[in-house]
Short mmCIF file of C-alpha atoms in Angstrom, two decimals:
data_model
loop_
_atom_site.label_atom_id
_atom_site.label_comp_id
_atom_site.label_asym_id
_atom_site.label_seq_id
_atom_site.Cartn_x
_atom_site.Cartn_y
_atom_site.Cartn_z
CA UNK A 9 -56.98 -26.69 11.11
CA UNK A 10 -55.56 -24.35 13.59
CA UNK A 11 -57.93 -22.17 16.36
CA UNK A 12 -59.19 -18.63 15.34
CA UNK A 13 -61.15 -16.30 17.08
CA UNK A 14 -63.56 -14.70 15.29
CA UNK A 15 -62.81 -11.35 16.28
CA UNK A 16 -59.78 -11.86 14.03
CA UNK A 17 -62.23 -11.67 11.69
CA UNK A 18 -63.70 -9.30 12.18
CA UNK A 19 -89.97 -36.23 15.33
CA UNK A 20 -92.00 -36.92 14.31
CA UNK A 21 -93.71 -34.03 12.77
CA UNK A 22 -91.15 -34.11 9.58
CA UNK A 23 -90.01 -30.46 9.86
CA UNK A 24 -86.45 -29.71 9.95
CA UNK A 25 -84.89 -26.78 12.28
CA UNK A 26 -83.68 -23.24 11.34
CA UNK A 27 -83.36 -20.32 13.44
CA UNK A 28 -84.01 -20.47 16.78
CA UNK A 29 -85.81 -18.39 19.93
CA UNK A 30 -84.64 -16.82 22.64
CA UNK A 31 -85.52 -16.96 26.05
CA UNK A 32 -88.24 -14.25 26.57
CA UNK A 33 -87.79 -15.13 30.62
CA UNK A 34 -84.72 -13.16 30.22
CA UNK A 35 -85.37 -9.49 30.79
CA UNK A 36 -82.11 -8.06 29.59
CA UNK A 37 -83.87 -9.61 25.91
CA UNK A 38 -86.48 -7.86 25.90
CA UNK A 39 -87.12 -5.72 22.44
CA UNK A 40 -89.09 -3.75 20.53
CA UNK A 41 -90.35 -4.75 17.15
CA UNK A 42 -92.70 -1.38 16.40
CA UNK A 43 -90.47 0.92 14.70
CA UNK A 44 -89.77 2.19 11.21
CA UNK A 45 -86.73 4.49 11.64
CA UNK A 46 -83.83 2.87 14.31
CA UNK A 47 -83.35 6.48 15.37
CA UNK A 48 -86.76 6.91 17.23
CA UNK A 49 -87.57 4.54 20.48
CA UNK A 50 -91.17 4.55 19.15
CA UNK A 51 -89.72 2.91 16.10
CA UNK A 52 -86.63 1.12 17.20
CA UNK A 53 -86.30 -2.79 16.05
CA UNK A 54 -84.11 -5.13 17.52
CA UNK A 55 -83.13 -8.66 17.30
CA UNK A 56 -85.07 -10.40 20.26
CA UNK A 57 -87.30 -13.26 18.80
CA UNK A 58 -90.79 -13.11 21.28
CA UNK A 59 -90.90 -9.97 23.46
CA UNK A 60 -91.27 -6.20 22.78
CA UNK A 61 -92.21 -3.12 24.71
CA UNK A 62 -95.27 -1.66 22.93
CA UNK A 63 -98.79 -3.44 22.48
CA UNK A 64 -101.55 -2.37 20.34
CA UNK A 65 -104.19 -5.03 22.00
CA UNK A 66 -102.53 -6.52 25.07
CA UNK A 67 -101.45 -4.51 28.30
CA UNK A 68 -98.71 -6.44 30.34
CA UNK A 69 -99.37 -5.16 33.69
CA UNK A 70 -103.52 -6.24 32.65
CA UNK A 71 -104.05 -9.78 33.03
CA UNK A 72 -107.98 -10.18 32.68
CA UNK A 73 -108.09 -7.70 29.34
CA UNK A 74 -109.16 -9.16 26.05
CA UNK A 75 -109.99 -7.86 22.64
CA UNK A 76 -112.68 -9.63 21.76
CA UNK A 77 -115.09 -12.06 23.02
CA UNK A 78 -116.29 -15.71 22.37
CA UNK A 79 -119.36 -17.39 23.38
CA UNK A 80 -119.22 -18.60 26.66
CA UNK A 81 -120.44 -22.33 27.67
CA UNK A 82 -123.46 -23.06 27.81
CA UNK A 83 -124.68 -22.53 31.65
CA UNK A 84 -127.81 -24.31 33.02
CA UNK A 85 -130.81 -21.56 33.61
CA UNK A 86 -131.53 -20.38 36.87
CA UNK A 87 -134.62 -19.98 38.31
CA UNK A 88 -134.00 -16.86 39.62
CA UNK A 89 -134.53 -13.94 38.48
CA UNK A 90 -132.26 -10.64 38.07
CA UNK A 91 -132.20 -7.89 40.28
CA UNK A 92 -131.31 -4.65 39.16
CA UNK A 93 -128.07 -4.25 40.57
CA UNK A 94 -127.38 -7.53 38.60
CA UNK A 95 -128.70 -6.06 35.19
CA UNK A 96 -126.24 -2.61 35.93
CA UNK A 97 -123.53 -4.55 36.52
CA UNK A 98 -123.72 -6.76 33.27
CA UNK A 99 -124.28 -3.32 31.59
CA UNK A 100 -121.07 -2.01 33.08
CA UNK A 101 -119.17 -4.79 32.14
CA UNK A 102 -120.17 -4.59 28.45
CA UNK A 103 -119.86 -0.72 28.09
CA UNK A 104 -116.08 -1.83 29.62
CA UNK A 105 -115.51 -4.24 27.29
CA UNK A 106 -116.75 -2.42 24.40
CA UNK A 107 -114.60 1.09 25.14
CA UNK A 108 -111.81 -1.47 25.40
CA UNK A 109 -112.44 -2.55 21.72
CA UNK A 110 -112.32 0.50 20.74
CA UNK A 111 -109.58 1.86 22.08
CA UNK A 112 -107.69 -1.68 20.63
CA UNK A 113 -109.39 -0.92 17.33
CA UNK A 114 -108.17 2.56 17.21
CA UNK A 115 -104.61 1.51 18.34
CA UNK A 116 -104.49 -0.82 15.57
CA UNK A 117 -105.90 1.74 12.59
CA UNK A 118 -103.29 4.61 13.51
CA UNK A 119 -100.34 1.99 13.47
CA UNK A 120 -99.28 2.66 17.54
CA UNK A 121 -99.54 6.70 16.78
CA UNK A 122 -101.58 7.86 18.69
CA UNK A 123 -100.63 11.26 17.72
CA UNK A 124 -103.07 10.70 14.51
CA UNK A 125 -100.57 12.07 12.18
CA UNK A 126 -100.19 9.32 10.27
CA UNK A 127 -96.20 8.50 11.34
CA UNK A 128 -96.98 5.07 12.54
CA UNK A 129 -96.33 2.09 11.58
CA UNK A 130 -97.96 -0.48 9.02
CA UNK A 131 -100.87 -2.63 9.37
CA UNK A 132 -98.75 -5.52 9.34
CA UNK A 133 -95.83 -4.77 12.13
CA UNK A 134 -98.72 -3.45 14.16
CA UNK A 135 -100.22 -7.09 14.40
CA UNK A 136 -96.91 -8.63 14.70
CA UNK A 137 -96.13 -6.72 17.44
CA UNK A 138 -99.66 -7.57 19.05
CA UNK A 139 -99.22 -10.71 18.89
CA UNK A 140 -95.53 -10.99 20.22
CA UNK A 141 -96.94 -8.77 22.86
CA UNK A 142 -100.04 -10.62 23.64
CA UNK A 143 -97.79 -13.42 24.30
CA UNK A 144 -95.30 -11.84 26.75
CA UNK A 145 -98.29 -10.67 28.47
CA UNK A 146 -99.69 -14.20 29.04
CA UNK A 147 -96.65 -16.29 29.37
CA UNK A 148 -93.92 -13.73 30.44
CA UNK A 149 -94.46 -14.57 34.36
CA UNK A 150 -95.05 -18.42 33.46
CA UNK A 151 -91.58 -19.74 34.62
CA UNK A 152 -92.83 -23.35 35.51
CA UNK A 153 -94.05 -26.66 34.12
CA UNK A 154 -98.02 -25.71 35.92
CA UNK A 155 -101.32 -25.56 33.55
CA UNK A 156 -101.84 -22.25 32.79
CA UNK A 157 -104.34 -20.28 34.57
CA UNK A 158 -107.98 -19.99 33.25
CA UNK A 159 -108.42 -16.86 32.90
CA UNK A 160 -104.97 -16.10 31.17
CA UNK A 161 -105.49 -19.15 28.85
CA UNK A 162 -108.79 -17.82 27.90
CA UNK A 163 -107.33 -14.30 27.00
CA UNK A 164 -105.06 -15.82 25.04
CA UNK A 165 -107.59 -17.78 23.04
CA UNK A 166 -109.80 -14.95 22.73
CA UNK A 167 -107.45 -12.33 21.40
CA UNK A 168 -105.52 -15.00 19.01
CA UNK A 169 -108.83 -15.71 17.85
CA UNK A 170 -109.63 -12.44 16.85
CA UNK A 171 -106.47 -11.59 15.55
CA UNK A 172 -105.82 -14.64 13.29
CA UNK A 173 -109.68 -13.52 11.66
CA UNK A 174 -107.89 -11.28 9.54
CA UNK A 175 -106.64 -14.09 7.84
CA UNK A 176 -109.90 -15.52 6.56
CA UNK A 177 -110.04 -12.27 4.57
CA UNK A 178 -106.88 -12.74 3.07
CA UNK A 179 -107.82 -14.68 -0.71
CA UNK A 180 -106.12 -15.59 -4.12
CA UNK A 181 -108.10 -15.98 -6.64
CA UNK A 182 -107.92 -19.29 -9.19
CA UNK A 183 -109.52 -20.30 -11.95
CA UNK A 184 -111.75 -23.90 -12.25
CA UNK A 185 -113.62 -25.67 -14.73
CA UNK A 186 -116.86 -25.67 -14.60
CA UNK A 187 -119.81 -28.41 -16.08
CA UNK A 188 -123.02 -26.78 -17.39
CA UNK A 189 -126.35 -28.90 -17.48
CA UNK A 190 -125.86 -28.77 -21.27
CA UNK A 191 -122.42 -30.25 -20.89
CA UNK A 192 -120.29 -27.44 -21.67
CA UNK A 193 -117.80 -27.38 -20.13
CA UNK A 194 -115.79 -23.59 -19.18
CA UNK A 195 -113.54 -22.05 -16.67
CA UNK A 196 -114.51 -19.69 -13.56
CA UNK A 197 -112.76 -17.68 -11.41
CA UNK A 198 -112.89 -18.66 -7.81
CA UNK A 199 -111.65 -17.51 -4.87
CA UNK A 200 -110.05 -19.37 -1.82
CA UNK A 201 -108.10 -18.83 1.58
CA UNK A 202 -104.50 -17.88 0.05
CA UNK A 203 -102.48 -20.94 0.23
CA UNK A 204 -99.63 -20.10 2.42
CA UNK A 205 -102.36 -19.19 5.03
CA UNK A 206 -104.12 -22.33 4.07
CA UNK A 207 -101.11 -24.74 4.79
CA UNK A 208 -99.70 -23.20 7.85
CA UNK A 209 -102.02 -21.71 10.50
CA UNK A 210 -104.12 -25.11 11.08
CA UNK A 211 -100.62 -26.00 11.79
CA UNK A 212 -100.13 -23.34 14.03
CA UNK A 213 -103.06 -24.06 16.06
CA UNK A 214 -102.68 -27.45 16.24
CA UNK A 215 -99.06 -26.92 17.51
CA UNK A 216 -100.54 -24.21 19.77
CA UNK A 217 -103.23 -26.57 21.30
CA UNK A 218 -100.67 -29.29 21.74
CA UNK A 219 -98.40 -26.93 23.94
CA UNK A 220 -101.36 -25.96 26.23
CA UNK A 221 -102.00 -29.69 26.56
CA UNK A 222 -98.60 -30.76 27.56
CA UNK A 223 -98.70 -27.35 30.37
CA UNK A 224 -102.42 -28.57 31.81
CA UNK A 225 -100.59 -32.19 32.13
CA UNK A 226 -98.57 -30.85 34.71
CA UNK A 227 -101.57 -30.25 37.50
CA UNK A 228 -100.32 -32.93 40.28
CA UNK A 229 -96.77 -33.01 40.03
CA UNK A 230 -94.46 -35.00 42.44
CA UNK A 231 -91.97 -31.93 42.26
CA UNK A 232 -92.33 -28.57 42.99
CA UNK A 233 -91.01 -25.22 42.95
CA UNK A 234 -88.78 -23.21 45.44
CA UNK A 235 -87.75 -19.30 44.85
CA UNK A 236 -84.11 -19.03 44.98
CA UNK A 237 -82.81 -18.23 47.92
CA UNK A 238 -85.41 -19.81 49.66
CA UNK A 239 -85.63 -23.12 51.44
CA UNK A 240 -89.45 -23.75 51.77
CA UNK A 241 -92.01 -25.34 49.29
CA UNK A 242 -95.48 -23.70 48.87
CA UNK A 243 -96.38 -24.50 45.63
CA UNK A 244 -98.63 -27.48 47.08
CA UNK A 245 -101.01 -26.86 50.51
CA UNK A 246 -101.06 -30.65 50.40
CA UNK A 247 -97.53 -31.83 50.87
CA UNK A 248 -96.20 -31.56 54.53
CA UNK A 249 -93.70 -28.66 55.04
CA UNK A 250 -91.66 -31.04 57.12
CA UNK A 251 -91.57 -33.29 53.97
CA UNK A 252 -87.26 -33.47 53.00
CA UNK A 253 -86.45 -32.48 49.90
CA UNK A 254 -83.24 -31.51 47.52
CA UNK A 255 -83.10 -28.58 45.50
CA UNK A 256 -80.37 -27.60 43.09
CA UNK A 257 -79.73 -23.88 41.87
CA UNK A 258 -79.73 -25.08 38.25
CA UNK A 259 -79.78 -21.29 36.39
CA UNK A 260 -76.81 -18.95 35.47
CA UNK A 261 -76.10 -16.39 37.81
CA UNK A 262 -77.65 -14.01 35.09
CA UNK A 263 -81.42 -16.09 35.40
CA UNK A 264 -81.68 -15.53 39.32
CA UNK A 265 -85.16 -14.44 38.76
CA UNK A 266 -86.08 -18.23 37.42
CA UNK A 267 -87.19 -20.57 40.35
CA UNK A 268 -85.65 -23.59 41.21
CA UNK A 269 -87.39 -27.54 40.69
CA UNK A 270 -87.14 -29.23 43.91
CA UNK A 271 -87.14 -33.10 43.82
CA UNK A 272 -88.00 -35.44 46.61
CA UNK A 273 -85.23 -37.17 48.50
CA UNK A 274 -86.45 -40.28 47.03
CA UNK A 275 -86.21 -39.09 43.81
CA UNK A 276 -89.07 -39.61 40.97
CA UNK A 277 -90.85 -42.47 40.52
CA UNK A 278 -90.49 -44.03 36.77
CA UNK A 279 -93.74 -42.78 35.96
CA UNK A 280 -93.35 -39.47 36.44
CA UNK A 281 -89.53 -39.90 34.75
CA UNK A 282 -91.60 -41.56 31.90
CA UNK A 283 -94.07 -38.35 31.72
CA UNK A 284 -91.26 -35.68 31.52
CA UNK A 285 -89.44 -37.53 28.97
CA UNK A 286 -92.29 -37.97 26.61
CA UNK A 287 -93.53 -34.15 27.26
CA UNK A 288 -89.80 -33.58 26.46
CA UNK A 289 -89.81 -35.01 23.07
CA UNK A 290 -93.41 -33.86 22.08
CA UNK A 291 -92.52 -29.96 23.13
CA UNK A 292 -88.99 -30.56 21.13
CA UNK A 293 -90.97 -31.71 17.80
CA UNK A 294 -93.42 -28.96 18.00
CA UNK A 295 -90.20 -26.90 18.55
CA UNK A 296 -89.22 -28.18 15.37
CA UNK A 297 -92.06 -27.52 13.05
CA UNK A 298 -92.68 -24.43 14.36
CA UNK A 299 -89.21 -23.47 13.45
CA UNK A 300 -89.49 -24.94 10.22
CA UNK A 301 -92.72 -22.68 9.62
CA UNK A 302 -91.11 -19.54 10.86
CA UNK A 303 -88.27 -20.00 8.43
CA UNK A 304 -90.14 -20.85 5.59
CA UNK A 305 -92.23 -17.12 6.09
CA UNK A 306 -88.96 -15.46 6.85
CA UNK A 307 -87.23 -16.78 3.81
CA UNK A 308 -90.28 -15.60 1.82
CA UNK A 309 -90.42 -12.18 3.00
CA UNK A 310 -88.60 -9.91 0.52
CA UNK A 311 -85.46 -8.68 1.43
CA UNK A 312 -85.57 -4.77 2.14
CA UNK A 313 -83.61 -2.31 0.18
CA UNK A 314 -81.90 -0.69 2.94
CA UNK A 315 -80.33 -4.51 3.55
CA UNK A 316 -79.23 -4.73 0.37
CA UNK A 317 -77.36 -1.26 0.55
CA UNK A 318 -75.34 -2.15 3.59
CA UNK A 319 -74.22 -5.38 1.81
CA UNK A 320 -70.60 -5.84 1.75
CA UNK A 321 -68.43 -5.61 -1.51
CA UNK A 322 -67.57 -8.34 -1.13
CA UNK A 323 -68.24 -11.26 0.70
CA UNK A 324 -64.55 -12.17 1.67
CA UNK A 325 -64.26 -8.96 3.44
CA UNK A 326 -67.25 -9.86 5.53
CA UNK A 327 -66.37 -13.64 6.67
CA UNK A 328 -62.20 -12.88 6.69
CA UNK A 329 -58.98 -14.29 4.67
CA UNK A 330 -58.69 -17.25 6.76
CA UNK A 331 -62.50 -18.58 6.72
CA UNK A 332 -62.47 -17.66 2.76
CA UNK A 333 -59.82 -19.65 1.96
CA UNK A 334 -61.25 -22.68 3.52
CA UNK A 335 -64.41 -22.28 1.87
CA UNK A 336 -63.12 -21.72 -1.57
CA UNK A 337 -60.21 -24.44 -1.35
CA UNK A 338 -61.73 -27.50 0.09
CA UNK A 339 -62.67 -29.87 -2.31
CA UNK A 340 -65.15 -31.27 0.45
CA UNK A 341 -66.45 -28.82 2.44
CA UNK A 342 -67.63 -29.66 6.34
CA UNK A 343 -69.29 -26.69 7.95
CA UNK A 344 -69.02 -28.51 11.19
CA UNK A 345 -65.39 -29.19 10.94
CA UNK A 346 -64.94 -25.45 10.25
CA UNK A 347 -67.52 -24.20 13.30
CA UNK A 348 -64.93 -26.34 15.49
CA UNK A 349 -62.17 -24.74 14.62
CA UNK A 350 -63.58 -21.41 15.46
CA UNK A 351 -63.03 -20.04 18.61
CA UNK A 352 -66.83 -19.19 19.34
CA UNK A 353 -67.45 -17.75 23.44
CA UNK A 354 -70.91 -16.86 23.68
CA UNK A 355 -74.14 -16.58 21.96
CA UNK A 356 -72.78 -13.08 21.01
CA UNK A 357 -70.15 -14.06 19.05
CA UNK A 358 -72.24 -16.89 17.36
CA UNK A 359 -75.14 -13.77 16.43
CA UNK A 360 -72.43 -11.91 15.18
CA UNK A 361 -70.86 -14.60 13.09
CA UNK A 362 -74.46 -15.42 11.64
CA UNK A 363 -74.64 -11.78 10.49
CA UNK A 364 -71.21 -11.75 8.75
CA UNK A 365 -72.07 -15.25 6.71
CA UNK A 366 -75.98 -14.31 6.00
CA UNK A 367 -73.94 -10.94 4.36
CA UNK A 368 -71.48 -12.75 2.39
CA UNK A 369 -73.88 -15.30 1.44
CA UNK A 370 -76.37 -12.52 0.02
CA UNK A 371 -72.94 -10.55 -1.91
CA UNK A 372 -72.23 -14.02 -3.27
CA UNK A 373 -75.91 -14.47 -4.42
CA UNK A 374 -75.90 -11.12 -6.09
CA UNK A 375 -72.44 -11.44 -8.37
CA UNK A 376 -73.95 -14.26 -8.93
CA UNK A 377 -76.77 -12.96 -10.59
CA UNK A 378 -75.07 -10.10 -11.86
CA UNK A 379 -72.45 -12.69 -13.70
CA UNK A 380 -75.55 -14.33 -15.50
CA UNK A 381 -76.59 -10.79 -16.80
CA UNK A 382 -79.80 -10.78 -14.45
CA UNK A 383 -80.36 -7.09 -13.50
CA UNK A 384 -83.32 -7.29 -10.81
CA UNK A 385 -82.15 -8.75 -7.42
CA UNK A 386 -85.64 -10.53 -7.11
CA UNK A 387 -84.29 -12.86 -9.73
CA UNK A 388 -82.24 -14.14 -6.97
CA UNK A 389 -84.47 -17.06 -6.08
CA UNK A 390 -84.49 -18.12 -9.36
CA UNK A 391 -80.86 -18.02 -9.63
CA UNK A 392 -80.31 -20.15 -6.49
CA UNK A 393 -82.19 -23.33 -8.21
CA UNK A 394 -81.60 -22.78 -11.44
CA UNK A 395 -77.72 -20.96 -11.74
CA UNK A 396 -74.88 -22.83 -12.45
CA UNK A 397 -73.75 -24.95 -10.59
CA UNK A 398 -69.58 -24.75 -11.29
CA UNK A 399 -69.79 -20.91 -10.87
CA UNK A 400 -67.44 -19.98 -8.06
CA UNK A 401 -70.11 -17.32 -6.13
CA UNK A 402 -73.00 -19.91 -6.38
CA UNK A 403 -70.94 -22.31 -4.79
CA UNK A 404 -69.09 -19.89 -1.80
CA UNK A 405 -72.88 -18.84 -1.47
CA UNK A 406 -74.33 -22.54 -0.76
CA UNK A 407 -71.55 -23.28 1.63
CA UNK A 408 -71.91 -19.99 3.30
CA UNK A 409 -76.11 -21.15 3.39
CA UNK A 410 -75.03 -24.72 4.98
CA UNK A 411 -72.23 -22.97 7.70
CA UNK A 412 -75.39 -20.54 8.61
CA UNK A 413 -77.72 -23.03 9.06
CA UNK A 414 -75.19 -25.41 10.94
CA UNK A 415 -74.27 -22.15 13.10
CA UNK A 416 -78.04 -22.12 13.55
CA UNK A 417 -78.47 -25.63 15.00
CA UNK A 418 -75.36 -25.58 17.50
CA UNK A 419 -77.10 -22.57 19.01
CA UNK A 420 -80.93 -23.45 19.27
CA UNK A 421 -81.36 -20.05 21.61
CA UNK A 422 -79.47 -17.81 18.92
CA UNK A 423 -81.61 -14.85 18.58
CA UNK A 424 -82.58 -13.26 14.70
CA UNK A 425 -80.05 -12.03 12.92
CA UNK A 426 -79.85 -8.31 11.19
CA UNK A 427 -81.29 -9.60 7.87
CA UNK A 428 -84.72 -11.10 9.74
CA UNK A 429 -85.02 -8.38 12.07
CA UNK A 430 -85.07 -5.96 8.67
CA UNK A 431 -87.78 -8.29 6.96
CA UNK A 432 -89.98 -8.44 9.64
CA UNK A 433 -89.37 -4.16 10.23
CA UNK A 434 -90.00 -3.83 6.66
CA UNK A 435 -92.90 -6.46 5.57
CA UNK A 436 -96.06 -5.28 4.44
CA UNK A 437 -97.73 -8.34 4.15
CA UNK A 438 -100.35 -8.87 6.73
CA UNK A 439 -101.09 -12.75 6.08
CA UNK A 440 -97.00 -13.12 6.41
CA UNK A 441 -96.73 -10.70 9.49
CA UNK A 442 -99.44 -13.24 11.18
CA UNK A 443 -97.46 -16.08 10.24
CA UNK A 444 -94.18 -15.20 11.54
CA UNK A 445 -95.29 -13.90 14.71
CA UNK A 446 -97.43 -16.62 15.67
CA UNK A 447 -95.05 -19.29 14.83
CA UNK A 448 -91.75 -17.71 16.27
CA UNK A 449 -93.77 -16.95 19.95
CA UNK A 450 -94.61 -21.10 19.48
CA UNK A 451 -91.71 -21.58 19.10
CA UNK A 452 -89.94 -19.57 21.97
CA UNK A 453 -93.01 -21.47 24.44
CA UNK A 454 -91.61 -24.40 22.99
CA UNK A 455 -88.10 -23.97 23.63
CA UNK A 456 -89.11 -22.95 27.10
CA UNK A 457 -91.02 -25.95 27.91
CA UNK A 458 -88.20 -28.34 26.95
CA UNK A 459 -85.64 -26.26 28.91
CA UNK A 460 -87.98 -26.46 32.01
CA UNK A 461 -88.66 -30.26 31.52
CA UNK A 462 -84.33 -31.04 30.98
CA UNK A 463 -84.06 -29.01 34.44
CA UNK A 464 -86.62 -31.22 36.35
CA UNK A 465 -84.66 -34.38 34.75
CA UNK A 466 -81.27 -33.04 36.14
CA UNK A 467 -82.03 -32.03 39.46
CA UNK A 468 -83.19 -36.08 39.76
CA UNK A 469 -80.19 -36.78 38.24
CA UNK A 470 -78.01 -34.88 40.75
CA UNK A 471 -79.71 -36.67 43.92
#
């Protein structure tokens, strides 16, 4: 099959991948996920995966902030006892704390307006963004494979800790039977953690404890770190500054800002070879499931109206002649085969590929249901395991899913596309908003961490 551009036209952990992060050590990708209306910069919404402007709990340029606090360790007594300037000082540092709290608290009611007139946005996109926030705030500057530092590490437990809460409030209720002491036997209603919630944040925070881990087991590395442009190691007081050393500029000239891993003339011993790649493959399954979780919420999230109304006619006008004709025609379709033949440049092109498919997939999905006289597009889901199988838009529609996610796994950085920037803009489901957030800034650390570790591993390599 003959070349095209496409501006023609116009692990363990058993999870399998979807959509992918971006790099939130890139600047030029950093977005805003706070808005309602596109028009407005206090409500704008675009499609960077982990970063935005505006916090409701975390300030970027504060590093020691938090929102709430957790008991501290136990700390043997002192005999001692405490002056007064002591007792005003603990005072101080509580009224702080607490006007902080507030302020957070108040932040978080009126929805990031603080204007109090009731224009700001939901519950749920408010916590999303706090948490995508809180994130960039703690890991934004983290460009290398170091533990992180205590006091940033215990930020981020505290505020995560206070802002997953919510989700112990969040119940279904469910009905049990029930024994009586007489033997009768009759059913109650119950209540329980809602079982989304239930299956997926242990998950989270076990994936989110793992990732510290594998950062803290960096603490006496036999590499190090160099600024670019710069020819001098200070990244460890204990290795000589007359020591020799290689360094390779491994970054794009568009990632100056990242530094540089410099490598021993000797090279790494196997140990520490042996350490990266296992860290490698650990960070790349938690990659994985965290993936797997952040498409699982996103596909659950209910497609807004104002995505449906932009939806093509139809879905050959969207993907183009040439593409439609090979997905309609082959008897055995190969969505790699056809990703080779297009002519794809950049991660630009590939995002705006993955828009035009996710569109023609959805038109598909809706004749479809129109064809089996199903009037409500929420019937959708039902359609897509239940329609019929030898009808022509259920079948353009699966191949359009498998080319999307296919699309999605040759570009692991590919950033959200249109439809997932609308659900998450649009959700009003706090439990979901939590989800989604939490998982997709997992899984941009976790992208991060692998790319760091593969950079180490080539500049030994190179010597």
């Amino acid at each position: 099959m003959e070349k095209f551009s496409i501006s023609d036209q116009k692990f363990h952990l058993g999870f399998c991948p979807s959509s992918s992060s971006m790099d939130l050590n890139d600047p030029s990708t950093v977005s805003e996920t706070s808005g309602q209306s596109p028009p407005s910069l206090a409500y704008s919404f675009s499609y960077c995966r982990t970063s935005s402007d505006a916090s409701a709990f975390s300030d970027p340029t504060t590093d020691d902030t938090s929102f709430c606090t957790e008991p501290s360790p136990a700390i043997p007594a002192r005999k001692c006892k405490l002056t007064a300037g002591d007792k005003a000082d603990d005072q101080d540092a509580m009224d702080s704390e607490t006007e902080m709290m507030k302020e957070r608290f108040a932040k978080l009611l009126l929805g990031e307006d603080m204007s109090g007139s009731g224009k700001g946005v939901c519950t749920a996109v408010t916590i999303s963004n706090t948490i995508t926030n809180l994130y960039a705030t703690v890991f934004g500057q983290n460009l290398k494979l170091e533990p992180l530092p205590a006091e940033k590490k215990a930020m981020w437990k505290r505020e995560m800790a206070c802002l997953l809460s919510v989700c112990d409030y969040i119940l279904e209720f469910f009905t049990e039977s029930q024994t009586l002491d007489d033997g009768t036997t009759m059913e109650v209603l119950n209540r329980r953690q809602r079982s989304d919630i239930y299956l997926n944040l242990p998950a989270l925070e076990k994936l989110d404890m793992m990732l510290l881990d594998i950062l803290d087991s960096f603490h006496d590395t036999e590499f190090w770190y160099a600024e670019k442009g710069s020819m001098s190691s200070n990244s460890n007081s204990n290795r000589s500054k007359s020591a020799s050393f290689r360094r390779l500029s491994l970054q794009k000239e568009e990632k100056w800002w990242l530094p540089v891993p410099c490598i021993p003339s000797c090279g790494l011993s196997e140990k520490a070879r042996k350490q990266l790649r296992n860290n490698r493959e650990f960070a790349n399954q938690i990659h994985k499931a965290a993936m797997a979780i952040n498409s699982t919420i996103l596909a659950e999230m209910d497609i807004p109206e104002s995505y449906i109304d932009t939806l093509p006619k139809s879905g050959k006008t969207s993907i183009g002649d040439t593409m439609y004709r090979y997905m309609y025609s082959a008897d055995k379709f190969s969505p790699n085969h056809l990703l080779d033949c297009l002519n794809i440049g950049s991660e630009h092109d590939a995002l705006e590929l993955a828009d035009r498919i996710e569109a023609s997939m959805y038109t598909w999905r809706r004749k479809a249901c129109l064809s089996h006289s199903k009037s409500s597009w929420e019937l959708v889901k039902d359609l897509m395991a239940e329609g019929d199988k030898g009808d022509k838009n259920t079948i353009l529609a699966e191949r359009a899913e498998s080319l999307l996610l296919s699309l999605k796994q040759r570009f692991p950085e590919l950033s959200q596309t249109t439809l997932d920037t609308s659900k998450i803009q649009y959700n009003r489901d706090v439990g979901q908003a939590v989800l989604e957030s939490y998982s997709r800034v997992l899984e941009g650390l976790a992208f991060n961490v692998v790319a760091w570790i593969e950079d180490v591993l080539f500049a030994d390599r190179s010597l």
